[in-house]
Tab-separated table of C-alpha atoms and ligand atoms in Angstrom:
chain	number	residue	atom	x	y	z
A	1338	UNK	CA	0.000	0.000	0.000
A	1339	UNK	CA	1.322	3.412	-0.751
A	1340	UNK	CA	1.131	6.244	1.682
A	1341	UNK	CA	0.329	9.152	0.026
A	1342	UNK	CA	-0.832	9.968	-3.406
A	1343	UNK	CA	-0.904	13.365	-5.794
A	1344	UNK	CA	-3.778	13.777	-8.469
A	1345	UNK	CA	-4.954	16.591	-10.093
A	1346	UNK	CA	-8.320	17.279	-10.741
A	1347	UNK	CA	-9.343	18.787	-14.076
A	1348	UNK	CA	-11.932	21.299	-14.315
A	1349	UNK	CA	-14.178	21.297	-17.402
A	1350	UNK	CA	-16.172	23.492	-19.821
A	1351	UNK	CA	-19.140	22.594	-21.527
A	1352	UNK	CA	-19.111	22.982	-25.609
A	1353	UNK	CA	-22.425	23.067	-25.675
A	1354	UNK	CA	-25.528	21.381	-23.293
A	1355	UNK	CA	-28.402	20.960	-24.520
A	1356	UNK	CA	-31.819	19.697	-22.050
A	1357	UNK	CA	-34.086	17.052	-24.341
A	1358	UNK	CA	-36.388	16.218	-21.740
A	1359	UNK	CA	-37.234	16.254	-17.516
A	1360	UNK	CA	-37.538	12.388	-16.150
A	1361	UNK	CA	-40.003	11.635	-13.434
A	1362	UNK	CA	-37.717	11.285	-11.153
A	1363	UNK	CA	-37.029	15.102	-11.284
A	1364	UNK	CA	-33.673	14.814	-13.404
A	1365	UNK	CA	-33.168	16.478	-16.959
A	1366	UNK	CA	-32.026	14.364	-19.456
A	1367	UNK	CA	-29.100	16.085	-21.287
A	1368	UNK	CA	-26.938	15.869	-24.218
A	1369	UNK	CA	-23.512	17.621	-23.212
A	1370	UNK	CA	-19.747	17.783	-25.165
A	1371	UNK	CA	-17.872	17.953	-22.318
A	1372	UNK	CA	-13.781	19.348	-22.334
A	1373	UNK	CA	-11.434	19.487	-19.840
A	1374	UNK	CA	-8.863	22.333	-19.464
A	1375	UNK	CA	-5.339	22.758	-17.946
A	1376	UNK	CA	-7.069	24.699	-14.480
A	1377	UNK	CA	-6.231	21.618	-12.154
A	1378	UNK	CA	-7.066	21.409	-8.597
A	1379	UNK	CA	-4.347	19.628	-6.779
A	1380	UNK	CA	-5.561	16.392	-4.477
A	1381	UNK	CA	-3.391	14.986	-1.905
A	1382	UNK	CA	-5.201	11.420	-0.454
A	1383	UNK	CA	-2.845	9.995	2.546
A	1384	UNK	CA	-3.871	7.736	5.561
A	1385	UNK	CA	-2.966	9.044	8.858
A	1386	UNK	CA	-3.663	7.915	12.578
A	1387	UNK	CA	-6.766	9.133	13.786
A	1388	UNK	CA	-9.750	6.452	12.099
A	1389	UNK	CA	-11.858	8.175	9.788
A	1390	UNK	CA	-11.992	11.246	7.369
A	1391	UNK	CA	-10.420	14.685	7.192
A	1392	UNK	CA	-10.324	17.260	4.860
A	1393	UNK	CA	-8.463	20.202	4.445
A	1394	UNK	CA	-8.497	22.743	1.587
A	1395	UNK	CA	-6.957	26.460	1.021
A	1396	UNK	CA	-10.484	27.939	0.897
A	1397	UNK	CA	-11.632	28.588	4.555
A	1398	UNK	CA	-15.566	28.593	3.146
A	1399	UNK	CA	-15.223	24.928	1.569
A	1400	UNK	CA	-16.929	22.239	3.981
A	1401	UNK	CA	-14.676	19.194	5.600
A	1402	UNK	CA	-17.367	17.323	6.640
A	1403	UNK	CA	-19.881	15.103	4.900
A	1404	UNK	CA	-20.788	18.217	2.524
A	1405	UNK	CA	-17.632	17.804	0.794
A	1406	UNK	CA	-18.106	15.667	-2.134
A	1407	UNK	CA	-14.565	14.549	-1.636
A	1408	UNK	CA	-15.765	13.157	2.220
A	1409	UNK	CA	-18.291	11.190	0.359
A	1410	UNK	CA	-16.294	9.649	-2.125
A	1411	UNK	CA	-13.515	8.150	0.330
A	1412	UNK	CA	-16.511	7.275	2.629
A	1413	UNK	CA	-17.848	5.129	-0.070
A	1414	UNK	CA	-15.167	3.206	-0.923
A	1415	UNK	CA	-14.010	2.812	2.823
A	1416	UNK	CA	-17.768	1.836	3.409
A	1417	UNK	CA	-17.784	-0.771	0.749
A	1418	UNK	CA	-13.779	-2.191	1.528
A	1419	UNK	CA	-13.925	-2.077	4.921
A	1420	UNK	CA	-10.847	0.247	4.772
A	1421	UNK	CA	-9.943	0.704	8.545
A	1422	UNK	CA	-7.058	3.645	8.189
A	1423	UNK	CA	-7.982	7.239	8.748
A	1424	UNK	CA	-7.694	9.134	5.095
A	1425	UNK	CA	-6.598	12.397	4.867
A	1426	UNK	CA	-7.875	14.549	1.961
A	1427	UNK	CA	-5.850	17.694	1.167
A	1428	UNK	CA	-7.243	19.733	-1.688
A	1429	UNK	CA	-5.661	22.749	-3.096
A	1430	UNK	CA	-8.507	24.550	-5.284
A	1431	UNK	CA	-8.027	26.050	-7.931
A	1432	UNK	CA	-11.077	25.619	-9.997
A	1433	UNK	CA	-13.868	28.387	-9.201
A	1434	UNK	CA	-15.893	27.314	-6.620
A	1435	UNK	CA	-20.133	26.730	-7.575
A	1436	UNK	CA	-18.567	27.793	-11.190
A	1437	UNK	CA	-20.234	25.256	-14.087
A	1438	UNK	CA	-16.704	23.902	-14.042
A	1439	UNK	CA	-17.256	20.619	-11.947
A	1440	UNK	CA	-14.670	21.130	-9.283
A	1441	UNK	CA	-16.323	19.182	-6.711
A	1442	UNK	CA	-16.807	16.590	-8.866
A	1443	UNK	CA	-13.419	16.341	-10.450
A	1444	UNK	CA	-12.177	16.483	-6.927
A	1445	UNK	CA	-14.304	13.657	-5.773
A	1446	UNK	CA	-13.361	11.416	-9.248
A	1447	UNK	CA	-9.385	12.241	-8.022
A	1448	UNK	CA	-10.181	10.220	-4.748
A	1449	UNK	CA	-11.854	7.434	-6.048
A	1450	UNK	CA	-8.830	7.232	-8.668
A	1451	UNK	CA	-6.636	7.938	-6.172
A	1452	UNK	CA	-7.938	5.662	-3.213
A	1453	UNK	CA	-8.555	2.378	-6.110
A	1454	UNK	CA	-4.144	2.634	-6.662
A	1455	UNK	CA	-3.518	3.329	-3.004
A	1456	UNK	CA	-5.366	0.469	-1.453
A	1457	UNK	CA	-5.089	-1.446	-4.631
A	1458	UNK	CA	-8.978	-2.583	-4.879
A	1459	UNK	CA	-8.860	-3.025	-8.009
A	1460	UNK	CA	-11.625	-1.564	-9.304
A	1461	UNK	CA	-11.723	-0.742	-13.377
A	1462	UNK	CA	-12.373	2.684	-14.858
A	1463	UNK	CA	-16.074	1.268	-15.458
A	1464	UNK	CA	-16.711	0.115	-11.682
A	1465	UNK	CA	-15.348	3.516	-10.689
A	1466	UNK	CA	-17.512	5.297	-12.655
A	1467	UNK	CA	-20.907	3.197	-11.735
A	1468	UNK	CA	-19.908	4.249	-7.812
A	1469	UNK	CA	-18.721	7.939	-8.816
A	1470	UNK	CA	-22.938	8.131	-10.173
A	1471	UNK	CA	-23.894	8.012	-7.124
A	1472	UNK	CA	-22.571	10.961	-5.945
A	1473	UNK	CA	-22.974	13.238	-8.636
A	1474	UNK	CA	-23.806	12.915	-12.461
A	1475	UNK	CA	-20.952	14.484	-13.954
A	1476	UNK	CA	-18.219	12.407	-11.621
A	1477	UNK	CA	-18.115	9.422	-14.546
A	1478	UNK	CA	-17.031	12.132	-16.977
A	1479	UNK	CA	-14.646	13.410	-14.395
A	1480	UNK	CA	-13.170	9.288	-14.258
A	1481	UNK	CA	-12.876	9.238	-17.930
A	1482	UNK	CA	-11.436	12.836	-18.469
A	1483	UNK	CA	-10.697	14.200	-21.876
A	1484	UNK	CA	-13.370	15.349	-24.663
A	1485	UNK	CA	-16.992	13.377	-24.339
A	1486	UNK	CA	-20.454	13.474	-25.492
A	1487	UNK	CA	-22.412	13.114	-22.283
A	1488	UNK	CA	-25.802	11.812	-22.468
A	1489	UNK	CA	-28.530	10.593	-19.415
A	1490	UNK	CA	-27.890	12.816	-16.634
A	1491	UNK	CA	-24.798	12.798	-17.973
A	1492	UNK	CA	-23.269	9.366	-17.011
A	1493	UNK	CA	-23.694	7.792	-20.685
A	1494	UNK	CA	-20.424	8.591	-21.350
A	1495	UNK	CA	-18.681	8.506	-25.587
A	1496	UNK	CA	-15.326	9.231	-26.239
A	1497	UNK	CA	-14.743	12.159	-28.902
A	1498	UNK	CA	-11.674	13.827	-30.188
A	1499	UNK	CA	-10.042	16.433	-28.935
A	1500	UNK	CA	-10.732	20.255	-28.909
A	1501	UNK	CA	-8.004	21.393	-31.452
A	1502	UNK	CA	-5.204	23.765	-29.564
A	1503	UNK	CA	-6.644	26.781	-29.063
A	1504	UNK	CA	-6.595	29.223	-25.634
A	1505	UNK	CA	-9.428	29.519	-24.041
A	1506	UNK	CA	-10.082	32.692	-21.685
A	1507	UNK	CA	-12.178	31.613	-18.204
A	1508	UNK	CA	-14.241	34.600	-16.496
A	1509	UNK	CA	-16.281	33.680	-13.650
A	1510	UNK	CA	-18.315	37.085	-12.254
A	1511	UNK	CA	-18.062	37.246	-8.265
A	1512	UNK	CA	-21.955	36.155	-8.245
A	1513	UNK	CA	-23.256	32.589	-6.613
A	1514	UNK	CA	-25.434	30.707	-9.382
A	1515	UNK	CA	-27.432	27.735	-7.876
A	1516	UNK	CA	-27.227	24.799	-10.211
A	1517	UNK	CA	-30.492	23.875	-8.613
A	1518	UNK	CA	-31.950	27.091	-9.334
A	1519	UNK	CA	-30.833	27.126	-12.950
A	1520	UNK	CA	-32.398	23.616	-13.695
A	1521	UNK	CA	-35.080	24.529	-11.413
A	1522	UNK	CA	-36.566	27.335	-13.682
A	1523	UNK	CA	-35.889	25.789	-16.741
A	1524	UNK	CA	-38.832	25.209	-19.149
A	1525	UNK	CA	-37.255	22.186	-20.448
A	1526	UNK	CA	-40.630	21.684	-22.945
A	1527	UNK	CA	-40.499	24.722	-24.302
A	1528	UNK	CA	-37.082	25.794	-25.326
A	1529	UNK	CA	-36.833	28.466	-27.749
A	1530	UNK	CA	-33.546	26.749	-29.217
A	1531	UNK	CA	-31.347	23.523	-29.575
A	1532	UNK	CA	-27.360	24.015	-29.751
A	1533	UNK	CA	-26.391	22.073	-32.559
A	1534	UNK	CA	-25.187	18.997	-30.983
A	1535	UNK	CA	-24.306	17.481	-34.229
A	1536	UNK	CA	-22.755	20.070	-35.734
A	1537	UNK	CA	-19.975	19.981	-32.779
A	1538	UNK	CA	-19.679	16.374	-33.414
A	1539	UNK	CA	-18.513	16.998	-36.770
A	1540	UNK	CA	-16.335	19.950	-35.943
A	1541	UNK	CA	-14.487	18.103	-33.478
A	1542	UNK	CA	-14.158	14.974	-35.803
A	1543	UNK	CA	-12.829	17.377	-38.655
A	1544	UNK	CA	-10.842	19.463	-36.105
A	1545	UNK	CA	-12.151	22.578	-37.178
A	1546	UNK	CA	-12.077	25.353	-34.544
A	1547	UNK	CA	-13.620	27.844	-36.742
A	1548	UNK	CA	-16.873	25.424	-36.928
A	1549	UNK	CA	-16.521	24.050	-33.271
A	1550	UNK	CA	-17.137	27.985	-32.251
A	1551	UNK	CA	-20.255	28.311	-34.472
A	1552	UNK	CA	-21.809	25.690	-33.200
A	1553	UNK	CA	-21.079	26.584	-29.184
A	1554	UNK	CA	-24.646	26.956	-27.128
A	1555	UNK	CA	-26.191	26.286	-23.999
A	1556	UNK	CA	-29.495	25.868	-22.961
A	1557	UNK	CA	-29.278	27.428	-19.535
A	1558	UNK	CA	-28.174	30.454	-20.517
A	1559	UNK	CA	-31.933	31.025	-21.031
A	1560	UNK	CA	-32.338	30.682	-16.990
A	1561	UNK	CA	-29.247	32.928	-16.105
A	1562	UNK	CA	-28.387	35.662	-18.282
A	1563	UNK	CA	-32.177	37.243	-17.858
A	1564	UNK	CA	-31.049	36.507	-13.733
A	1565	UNK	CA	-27.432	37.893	-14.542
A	1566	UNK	CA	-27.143	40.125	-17.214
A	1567	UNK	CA	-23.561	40.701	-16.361
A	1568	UNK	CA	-22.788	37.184	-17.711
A	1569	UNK	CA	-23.917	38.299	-21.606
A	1570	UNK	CA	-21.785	41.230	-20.726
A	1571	UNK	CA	-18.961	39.220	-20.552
A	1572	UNK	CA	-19.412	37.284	-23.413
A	1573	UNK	CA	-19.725	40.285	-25.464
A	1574	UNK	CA	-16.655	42.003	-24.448
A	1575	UNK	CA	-15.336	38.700	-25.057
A	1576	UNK	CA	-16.534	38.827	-28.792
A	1577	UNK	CA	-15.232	42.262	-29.106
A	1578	UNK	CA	-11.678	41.518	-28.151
A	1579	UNK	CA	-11.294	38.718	-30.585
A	1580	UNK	CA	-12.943	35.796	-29.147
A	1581	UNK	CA	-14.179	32.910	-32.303
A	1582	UNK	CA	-17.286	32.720	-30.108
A	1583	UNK	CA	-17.851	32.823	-26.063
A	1584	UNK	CA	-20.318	30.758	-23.876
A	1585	UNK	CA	-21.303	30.054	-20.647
A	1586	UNK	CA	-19.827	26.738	-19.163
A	1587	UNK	CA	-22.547	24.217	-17.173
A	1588	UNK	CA	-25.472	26.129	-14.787
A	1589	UNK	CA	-22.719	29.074	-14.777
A	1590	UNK	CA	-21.791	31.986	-14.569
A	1591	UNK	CA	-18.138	31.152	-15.996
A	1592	UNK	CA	-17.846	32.119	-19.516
A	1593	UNK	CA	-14.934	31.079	-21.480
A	1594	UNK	CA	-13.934	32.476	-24.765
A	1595	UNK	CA	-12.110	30.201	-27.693
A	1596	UNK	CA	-9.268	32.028	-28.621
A	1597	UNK	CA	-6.694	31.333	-31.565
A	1598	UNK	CA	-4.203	33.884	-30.107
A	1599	UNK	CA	-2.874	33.852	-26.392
A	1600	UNK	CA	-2.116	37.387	-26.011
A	1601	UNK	CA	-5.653	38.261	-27.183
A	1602	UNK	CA	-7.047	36.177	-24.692
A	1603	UNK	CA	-4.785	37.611	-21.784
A	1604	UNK	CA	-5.416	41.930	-22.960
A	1605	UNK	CA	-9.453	40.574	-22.765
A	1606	UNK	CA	-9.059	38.889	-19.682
A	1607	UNK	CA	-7.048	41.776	-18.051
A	1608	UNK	CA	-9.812	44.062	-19.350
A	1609	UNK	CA	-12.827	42.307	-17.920
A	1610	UNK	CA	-10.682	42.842	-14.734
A	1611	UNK	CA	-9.974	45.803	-14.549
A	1612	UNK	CA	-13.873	46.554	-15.313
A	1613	UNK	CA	-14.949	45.019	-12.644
A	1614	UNK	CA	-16.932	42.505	-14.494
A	1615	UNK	CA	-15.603	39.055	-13.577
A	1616	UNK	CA	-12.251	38.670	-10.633
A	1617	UNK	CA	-11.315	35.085	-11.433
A	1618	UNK	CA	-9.905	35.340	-15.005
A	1619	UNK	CA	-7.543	32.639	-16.360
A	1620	UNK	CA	-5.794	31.868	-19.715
A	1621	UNK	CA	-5.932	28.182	-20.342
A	1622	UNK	CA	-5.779	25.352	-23.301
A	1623	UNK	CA	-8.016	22.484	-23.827
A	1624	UNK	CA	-6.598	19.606	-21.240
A	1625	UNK	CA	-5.947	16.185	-23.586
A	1626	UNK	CA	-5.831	12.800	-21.754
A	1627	UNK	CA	-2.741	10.879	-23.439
A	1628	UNK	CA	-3.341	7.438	-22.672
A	1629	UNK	CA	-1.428	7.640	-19.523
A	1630	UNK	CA	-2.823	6.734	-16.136
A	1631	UNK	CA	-4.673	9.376	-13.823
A	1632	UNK	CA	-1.968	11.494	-12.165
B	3129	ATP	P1	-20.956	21.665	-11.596
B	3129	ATP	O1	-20.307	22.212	-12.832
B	3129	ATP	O2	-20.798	20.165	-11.449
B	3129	ATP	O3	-22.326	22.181	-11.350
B	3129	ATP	P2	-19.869	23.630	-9.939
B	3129	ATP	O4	-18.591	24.133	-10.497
B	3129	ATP	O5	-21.065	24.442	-10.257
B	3129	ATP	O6	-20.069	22.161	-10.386
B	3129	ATP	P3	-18.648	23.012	-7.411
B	3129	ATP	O7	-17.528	23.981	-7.376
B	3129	ATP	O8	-18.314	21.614	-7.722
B	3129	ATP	O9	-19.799	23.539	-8.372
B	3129	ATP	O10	-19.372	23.038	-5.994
B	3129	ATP	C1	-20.604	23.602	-5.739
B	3129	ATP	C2	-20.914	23.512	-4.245
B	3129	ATP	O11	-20.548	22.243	-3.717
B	3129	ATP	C3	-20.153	24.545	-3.462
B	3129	ATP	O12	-21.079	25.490	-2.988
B	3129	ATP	C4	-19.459	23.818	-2.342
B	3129	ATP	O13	-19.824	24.264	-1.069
B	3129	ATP	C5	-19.852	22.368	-2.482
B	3129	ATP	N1	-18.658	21.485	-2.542
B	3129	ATP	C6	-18.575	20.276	-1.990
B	3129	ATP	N2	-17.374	19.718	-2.219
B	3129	ATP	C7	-16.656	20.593	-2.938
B	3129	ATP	C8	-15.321	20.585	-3.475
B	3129	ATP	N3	-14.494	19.547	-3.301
B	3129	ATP	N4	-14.930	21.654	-4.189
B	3129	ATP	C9	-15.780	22.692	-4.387
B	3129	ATP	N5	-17.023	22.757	-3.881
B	3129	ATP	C10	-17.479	21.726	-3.161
């Protein structure tokens, strides 16, 4: 058994998410193309003395307790192993927090990764994923990593390739978006669009960066930027300074901007700064998996 183990947990953007339907159980059914970028949380998963969990992170506002997915997903597995050692989670966050960029969840898929190698259970990517559900729907994309049409909740997972090179600009305004609110109010019968799912399919397969950005969209924009009007703000300054096309990422209110030239992407981001209209900015590039293991 190893003592101590370093992942880091990718956040993503969504290319476009589109809402086909509400199940009875209260869930949308979605069709997503999720992509990770190169903003990485950094998860430290150790044992130490004391039985049971802790978790400590850099933001003092973040829960330790059961409320951190993170909690839950070494409870699990310690739950289902009998694991007796006391696991220590250290997270260093990066991702924006309540952001549409699936920290939590990447964190959480980090320690079931992490805790399968340490305590050598193992468990394949598949069997990770099917107990990552549980806790959240996007954690099985956060397993797999990479470029992926999500489908479901967002569990039915398909490989796709990757988002050509490009840099994409991250601006989250210093508002709190509920995800629950966002799916809450949608009127998932009565959109007044579809992104073009397809479309990205094919821009991706042709690796075509120029059609990838026409075919960006998001559904729940229709719930937030009417809330938030500060979020189409962003995306327009966004346009203005050069951006192929900009979009909110997941229930929001992160934008990110597709970029073919870095330093265009920085002057925008250090604009939207300085105007007041979004605090955490980062330059980043699509995140590819290479066939290597998690690390
Ligand atoms: P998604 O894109 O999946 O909706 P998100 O980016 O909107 O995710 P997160 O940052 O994952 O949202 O977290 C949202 C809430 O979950 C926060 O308010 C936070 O208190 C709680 N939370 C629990 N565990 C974590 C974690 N490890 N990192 C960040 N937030 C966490």
């Amino acid at each position: 058994m190893r003592d101590e183990i370093n992942l880091r947990a990718y956040g993503k953007i969504n290319l476009g998410l589109d809402v086909t339907g509400k199940r009875p159980d209260g869930y949308h059914e979605v069709r997503m193309v999720m992509q990770n970028v190169s903003l990485y949380d950094g998860v430290r998963i150790g044992t130490r003395r004391a039985p049971g969990i802790g978790v400590r992170t850099n933001l003092p506002f973040l829960p330790t307790g059961p409320d951190n997915l993170v909690y839950r997903a070494a409870k699990l597995l310690m739950d289902e192993f009998d694991i007796g050692e006391g696991i220590s989670v250290s997270l260093y966050k990066k991702i924006p927090v309540a952001a549409g960029m699936a920290g939590g969840s990447s964190d959480a898929a980090a320690v079931l990764v992490g805790m399968n190698r340490m305590f050598r259970l193992g468990l394949s990517k598949r069997q990770l994923m099917e107990r990552g559900v549980k806790l959240g729907a996007d954690i099985p994309y956060c397993i797999m990593r990479g470029t992926a049409l999500a489908e479901g909740i967002g569990e039915r997972l398909t490989p796709l390739p990757s988002m050509p090179e490009c840099s994409l600009l991250l601006a989250k305004p210093p508002i709190s978006v509920s995800t629950k609110f966002v799916y809450g109010s949608l009127k998932a019968d009565s959109l007044p669009f579809h992104p073009d799912i397809g479309g990205l399919l094919k821009g991706l397969e042709d690796k075509d960066l120029t059609a990838i950005s026409s075919c960006l969209g998001n559904v729940l924009e229709t719930v937030t930027i009417p809330a938030y009007p500060q979020i189409q703000e962003i995306k327009n300054q966004m346009k203005e300074a050069g951006a192929l096309a900009a979009l909110m990422s997941g229930s929001g209110p992160t934008v990110f901007g597709i970029f073919t030239e870095r330093e265009k992407a920085l002057s925008a981001g250090r604009k939207l700064r300085a105007g007041g209209l979004a605090r955490q900015v980062y330059t980043v590039r699509p995140f590819h998996v290479d066939g290597r293991n998690w690390r």
